PDB file of C-alpha atoms and ligand atoms in Angstrom:
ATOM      1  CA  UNK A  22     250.404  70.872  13.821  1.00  0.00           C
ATOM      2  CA  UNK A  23     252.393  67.515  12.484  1.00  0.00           C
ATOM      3  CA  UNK A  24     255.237  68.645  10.799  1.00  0.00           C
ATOM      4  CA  UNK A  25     255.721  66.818   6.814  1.00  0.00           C
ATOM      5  CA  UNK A  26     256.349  63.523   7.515  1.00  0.00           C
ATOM      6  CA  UNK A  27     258.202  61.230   5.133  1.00  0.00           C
ATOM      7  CA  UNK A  28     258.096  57.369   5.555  1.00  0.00           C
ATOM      8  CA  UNK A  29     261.166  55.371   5.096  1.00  0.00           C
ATOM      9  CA  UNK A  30     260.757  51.738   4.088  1.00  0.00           C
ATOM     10  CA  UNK A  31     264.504  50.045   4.383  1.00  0.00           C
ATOM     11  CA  UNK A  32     266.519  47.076   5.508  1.00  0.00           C
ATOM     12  CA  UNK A  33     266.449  45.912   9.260  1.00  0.00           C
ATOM     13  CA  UNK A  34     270.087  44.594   8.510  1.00  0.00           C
ATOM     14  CA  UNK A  35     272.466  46.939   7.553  1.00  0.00           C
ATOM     15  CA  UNK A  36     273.331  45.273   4.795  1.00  0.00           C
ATOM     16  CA  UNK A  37     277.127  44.124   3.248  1.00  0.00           C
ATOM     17  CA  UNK A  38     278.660  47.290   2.507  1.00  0.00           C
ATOM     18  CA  UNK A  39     279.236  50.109   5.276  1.00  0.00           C
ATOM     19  CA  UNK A  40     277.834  52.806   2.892  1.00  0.00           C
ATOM     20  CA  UNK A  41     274.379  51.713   3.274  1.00  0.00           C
ATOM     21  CA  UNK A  42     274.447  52.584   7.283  1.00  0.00           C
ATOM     22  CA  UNK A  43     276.311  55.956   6.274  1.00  0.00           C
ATOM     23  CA  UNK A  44     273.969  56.944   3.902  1.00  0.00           C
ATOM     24  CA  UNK A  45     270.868  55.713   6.304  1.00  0.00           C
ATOM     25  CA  UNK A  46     272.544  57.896   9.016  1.00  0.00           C
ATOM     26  CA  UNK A  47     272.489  60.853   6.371  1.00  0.00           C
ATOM     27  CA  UNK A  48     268.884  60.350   5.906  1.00  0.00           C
ATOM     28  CA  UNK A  49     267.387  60.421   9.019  1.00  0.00           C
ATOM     29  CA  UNK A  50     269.653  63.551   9.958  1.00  0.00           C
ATOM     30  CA  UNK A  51     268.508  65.401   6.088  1.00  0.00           C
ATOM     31  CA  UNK A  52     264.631  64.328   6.771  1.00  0.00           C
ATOM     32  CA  UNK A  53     265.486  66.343  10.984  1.00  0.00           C
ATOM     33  CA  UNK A  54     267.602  68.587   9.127  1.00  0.00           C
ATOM     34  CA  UNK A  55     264.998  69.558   6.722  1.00  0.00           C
ATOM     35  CA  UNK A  56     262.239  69.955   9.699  1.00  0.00           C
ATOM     36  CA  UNK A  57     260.285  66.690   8.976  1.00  0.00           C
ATOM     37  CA  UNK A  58     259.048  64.222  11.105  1.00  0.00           C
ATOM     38  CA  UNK A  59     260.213  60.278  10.177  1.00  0.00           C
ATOM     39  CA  UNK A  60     257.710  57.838  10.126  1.00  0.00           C
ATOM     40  CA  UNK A  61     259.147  53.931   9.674  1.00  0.00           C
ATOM     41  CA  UNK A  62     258.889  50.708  11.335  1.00  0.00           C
ATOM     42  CA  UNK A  63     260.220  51.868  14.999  1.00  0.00           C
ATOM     43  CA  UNK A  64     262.872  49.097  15.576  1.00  0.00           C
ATOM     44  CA  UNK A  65     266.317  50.057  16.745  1.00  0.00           C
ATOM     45  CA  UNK A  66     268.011  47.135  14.046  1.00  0.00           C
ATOM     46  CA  UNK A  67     269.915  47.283  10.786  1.00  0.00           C
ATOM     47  CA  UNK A  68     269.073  50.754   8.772  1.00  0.00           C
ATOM     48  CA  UNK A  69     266.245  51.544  10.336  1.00  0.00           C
ATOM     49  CA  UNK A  70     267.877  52.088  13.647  1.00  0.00           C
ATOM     50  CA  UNK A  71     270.699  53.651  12.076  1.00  0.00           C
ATOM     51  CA  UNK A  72     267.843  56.413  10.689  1.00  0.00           C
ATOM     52  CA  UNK A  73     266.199  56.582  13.442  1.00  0.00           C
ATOM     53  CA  UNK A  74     269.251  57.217  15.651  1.00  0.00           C
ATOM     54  CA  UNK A  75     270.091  60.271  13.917  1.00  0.00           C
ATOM     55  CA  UNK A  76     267.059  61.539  13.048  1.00  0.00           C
ATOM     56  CA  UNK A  77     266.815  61.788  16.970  1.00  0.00           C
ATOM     57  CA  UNK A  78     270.211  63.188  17.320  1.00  0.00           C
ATOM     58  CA  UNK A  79     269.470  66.002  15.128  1.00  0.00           C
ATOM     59  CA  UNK A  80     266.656  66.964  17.118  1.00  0.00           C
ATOM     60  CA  UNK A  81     263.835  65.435  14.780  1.00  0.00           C
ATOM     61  CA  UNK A  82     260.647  64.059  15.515  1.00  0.00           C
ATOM     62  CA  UNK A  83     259.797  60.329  14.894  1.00  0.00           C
ATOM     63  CA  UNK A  84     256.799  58.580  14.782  1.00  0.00           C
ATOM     64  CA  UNK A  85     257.383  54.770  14.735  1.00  0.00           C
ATOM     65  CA  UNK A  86     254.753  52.082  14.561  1.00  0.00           C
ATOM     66  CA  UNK A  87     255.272  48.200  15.045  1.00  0.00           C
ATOM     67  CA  UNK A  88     253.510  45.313  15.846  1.00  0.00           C
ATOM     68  CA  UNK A  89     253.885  43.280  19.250  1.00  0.00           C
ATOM     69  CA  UNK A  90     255.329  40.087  17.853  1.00  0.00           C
ATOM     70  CA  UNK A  91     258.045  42.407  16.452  1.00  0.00           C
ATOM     71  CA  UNK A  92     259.013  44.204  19.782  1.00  0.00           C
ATOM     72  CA  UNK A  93     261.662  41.710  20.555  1.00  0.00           C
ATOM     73  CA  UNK A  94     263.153  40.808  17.534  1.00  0.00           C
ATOM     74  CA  UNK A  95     263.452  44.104  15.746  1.00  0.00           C
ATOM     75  CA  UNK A  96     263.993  46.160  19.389  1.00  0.00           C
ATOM     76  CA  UNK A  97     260.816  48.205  19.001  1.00  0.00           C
ATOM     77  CA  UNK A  98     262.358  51.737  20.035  1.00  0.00           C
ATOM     78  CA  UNK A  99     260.635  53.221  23.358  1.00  0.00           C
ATOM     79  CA  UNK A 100     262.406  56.688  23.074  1.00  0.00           C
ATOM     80  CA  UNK A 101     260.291  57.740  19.994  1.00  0.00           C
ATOM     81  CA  UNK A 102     258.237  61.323  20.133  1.00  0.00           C
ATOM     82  CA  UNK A 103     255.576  58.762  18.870  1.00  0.00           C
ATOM     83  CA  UNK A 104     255.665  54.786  19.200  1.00  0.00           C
ATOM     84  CA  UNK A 105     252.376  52.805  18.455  1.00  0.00           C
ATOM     85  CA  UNK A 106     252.176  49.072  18.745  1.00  0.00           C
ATOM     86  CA  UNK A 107     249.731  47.125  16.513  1.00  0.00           C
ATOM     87  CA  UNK A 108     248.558  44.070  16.374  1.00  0.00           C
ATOM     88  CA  UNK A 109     249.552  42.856  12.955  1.00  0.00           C
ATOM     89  CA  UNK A 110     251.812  43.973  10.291  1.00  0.00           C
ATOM     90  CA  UNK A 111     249.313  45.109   7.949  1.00  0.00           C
ATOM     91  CA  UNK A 112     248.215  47.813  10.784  1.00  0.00           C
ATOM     92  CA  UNK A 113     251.377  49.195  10.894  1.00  0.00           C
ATOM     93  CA  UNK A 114     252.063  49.650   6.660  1.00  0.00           C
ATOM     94  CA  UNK A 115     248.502  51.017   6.994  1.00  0.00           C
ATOM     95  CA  UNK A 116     249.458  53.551   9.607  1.00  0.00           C
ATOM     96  CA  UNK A 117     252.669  54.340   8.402  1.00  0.00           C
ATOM     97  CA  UNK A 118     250.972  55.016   4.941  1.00  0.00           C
ATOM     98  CA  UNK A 119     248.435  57.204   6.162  1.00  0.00           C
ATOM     99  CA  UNK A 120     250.649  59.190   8.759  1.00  0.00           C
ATOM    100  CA  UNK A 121     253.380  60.501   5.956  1.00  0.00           C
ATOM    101  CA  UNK A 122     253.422  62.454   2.810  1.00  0.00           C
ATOM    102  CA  UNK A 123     255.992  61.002   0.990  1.00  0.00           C
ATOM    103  CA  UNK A 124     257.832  57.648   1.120  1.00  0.00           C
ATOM    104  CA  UNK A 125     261.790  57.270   0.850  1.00  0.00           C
ATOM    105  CA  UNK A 126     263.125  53.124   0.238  1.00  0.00           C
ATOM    106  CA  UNK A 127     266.465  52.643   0.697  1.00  0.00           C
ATOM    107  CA  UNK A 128     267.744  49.677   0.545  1.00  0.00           C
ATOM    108  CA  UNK A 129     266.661  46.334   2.481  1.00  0.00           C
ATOM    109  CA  UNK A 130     265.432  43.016   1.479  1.00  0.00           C
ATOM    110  CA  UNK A 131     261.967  41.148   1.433  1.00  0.00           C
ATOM    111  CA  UNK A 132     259.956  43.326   3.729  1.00  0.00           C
ATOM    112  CA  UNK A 133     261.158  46.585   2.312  1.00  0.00           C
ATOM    113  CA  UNK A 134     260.125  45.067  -1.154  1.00  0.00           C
ATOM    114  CA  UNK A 135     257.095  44.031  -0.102  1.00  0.00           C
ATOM    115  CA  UNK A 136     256.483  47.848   1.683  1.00  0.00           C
ATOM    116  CA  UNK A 137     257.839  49.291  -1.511  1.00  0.00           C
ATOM    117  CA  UNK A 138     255.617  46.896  -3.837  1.00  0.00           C
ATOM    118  CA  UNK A 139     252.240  48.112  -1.802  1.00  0.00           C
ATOM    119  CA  UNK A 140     252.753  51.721  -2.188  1.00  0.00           C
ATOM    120  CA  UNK A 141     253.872  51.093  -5.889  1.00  0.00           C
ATOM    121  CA  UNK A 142     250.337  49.531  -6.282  1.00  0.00           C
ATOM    122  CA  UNK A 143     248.255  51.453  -4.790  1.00  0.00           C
ATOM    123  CA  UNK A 144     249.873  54.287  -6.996  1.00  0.00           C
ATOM    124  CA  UNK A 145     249.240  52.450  -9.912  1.00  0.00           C
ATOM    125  CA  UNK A 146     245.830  52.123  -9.252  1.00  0.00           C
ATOM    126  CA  UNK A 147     245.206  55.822  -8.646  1.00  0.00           C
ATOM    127  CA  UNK A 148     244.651  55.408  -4.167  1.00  0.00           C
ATOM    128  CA  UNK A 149     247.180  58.204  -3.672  1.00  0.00           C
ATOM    129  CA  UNK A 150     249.872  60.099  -5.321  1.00  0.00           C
ATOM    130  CA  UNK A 151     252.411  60.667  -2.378  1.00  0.00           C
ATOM    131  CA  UNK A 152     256.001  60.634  -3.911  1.00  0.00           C
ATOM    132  CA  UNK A 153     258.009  56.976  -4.087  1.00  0.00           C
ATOM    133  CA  UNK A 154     261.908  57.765  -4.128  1.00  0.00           C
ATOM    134  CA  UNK A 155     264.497  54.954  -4.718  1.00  0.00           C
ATOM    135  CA  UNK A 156     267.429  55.691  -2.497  1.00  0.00           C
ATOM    136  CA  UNK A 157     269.870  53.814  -5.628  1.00  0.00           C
ATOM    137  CA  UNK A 158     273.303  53.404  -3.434  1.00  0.00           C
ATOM    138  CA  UNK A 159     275.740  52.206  -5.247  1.00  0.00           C
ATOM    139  CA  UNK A 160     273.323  51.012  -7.910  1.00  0.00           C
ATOM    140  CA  UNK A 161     271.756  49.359  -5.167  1.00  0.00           C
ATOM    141  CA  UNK A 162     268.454  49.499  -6.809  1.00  0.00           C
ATOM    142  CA  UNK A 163     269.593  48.734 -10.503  1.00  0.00           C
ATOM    143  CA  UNK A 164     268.076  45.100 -10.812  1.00  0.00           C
ATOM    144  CA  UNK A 165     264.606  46.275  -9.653  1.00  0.00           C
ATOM    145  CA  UNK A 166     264.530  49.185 -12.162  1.00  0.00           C
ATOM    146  CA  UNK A 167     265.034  46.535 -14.729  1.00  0.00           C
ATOM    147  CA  UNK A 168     262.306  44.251 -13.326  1.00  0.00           C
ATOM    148  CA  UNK A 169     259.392  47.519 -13.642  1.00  0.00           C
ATOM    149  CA  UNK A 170     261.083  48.213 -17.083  1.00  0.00           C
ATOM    150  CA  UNK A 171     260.494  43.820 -18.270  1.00  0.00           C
ATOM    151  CA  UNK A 172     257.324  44.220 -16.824  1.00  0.00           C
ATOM    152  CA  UNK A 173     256.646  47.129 -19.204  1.00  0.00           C
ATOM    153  CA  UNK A 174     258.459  45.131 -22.147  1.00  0.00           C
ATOM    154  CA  UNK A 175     256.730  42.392 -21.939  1.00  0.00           C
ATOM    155  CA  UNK A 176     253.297  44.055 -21.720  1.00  0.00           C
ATOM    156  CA  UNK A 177     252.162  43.735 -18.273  1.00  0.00           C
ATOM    157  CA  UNK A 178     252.103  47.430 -16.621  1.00  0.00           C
ATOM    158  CA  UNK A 179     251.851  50.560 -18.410  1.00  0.00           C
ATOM    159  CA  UNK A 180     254.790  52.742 -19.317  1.00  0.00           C
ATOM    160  CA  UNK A 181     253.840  55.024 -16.442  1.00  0.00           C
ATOM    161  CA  UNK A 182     254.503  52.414 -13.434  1.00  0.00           C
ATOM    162  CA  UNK A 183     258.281  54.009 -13.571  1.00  0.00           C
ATOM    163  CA  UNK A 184     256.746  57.553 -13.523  1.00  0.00           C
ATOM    164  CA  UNK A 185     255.760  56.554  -9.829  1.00  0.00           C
ATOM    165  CA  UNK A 186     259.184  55.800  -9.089  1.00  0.00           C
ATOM    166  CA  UNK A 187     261.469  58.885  -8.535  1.00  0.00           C
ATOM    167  CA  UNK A 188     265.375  56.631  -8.476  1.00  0.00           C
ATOM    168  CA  UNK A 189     267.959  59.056  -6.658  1.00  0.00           C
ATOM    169  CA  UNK A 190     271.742  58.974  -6.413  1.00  0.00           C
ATOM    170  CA  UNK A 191     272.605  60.749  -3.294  1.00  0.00           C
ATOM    171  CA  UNK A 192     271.097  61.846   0.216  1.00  0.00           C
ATOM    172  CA  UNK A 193     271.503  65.274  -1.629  1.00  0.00           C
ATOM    173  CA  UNK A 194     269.875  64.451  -4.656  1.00  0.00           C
ATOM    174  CA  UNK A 195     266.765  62.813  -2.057  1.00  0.00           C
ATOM    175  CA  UNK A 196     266.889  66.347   0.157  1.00  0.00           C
ATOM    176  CA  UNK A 197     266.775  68.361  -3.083  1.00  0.00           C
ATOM    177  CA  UNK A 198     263.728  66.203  -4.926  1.00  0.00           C
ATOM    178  CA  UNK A 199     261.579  66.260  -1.583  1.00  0.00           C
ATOM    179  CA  UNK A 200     261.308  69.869  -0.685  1.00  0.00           C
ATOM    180  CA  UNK A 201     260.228  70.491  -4.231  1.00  0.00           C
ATOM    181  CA  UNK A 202     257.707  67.256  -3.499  1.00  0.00           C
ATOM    182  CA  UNK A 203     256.697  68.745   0.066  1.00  0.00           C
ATOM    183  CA  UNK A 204     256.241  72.473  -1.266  1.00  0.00           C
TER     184      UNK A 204
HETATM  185  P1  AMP B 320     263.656  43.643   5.578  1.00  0.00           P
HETATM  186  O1  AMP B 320     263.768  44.526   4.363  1.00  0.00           O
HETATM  187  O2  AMP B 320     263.291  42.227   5.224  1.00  0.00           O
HETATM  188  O3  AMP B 320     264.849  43.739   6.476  1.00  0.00           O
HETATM  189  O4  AMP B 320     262.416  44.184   6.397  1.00  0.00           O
HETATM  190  C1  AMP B 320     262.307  45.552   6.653  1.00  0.00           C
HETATM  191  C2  AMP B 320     261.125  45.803   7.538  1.00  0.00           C
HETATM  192  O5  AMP B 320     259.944  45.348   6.871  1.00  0.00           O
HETATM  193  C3  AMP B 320     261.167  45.071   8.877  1.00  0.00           C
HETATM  194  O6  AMP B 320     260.724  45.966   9.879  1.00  0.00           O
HETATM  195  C4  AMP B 320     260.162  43.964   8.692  1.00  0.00           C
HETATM  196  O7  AMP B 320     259.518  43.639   9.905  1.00  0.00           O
HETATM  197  C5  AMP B 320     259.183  44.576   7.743  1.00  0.00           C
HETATM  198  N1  AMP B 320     258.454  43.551   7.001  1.00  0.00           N
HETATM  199  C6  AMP B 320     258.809  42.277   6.729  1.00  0.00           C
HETATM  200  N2  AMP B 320     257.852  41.615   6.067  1.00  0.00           N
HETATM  201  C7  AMP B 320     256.846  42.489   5.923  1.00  0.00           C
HETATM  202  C8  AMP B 320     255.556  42.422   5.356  1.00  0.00           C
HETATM  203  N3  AMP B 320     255.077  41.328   4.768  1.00  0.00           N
HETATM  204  N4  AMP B 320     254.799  43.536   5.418  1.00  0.00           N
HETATM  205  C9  AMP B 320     255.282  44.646   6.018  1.00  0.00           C
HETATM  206  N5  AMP B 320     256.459  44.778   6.566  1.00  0.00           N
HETATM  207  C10 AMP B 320     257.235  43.718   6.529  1.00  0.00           C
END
């Protein structure tokens, strides 16, 4: 049987400040440490290498899936428990979406938005319920909380599009919200 799998949307840079690769090591070693399998975009770059790595150092299973024109550039990862290739990038959100039970975004910049966005959506419109958490390091997060809340304000989502949106301080925090998520 697959274990729980939790997808993690997040930068394939690491980012300006060294605690975003600390706290992406933390995650992929709490989603191992907590017996779940990570599902995310299978390159060995920026964040999502960083979670990866340590996912697999802990022992954890990972399932990563990317498309061809991406091998290259984002080091598609060949040591994976489970590494599928597509063909386009909307294949992979697709089968990263269906293949996990909850979704974790830590921080990144257009494509994580744009993964974060299309979950956030699809919520919204009632195609699933599987937990969104906002990794928030270092308030990392802050001036896209604001952006749901103007939308909100200024009349064009309903008060609930922040219900969908669980924001979290700490890996701790993240382990702590998802087992009561993945009971
Ligand atoms: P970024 O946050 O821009 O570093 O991108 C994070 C990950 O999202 C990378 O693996 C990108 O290949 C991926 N990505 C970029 N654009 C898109 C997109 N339009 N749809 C899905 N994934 C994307």
């Amino acid at each position: 049987m697959v274990a729980r799998s939790v997808c993690v949307f997040c930068g394939a840079r690491s980012g300006a400040q060294a605690i975003f690769e600390e706290e992406a090591t933390e995650v992929g070693r709490m989603i191992a440490g907590n017996g779940w399998r990570l599902v995310y975009g299978a390159g060995d770059v920026g964040l999502m290498g960083a979670t990866a790595r340590a996912a697999q150092e802990a022992g954890g299973k990972t399932f990563g899936v990317i498309p061809e024109h991406l091998m290259a550039a984002e080091i598609g990862k060949k040591d994976l428990s489970e590494l599928i290739v597509t063909a386009t990038m909307h294949e992979r959100k697709e089968l990263m979406f269906k293949n996990s039970n909850a979704i974790i975004v830590q921080p990144g910049g257009a494509g994580t938005l744009d993964e974060f966005f299309e979950v956030l959506t699809w919520r919204q419109l009632g195609l699933h319920d599987k937990p969104i958490f906002l990794l928030n390091t270092e308030d990392f997060w802050q001036p896209l909380i604001q952006m749901l809340g103007h939308l909100i304000a200024e009349g064009f989502a309903e008060t609930s599009l922040l219900d969908y949106v669980q924001v979290v301080g700490s890996v701790k925090e993240l382990s702590v919200e998802l087992r009561k998520a993945l009971a």
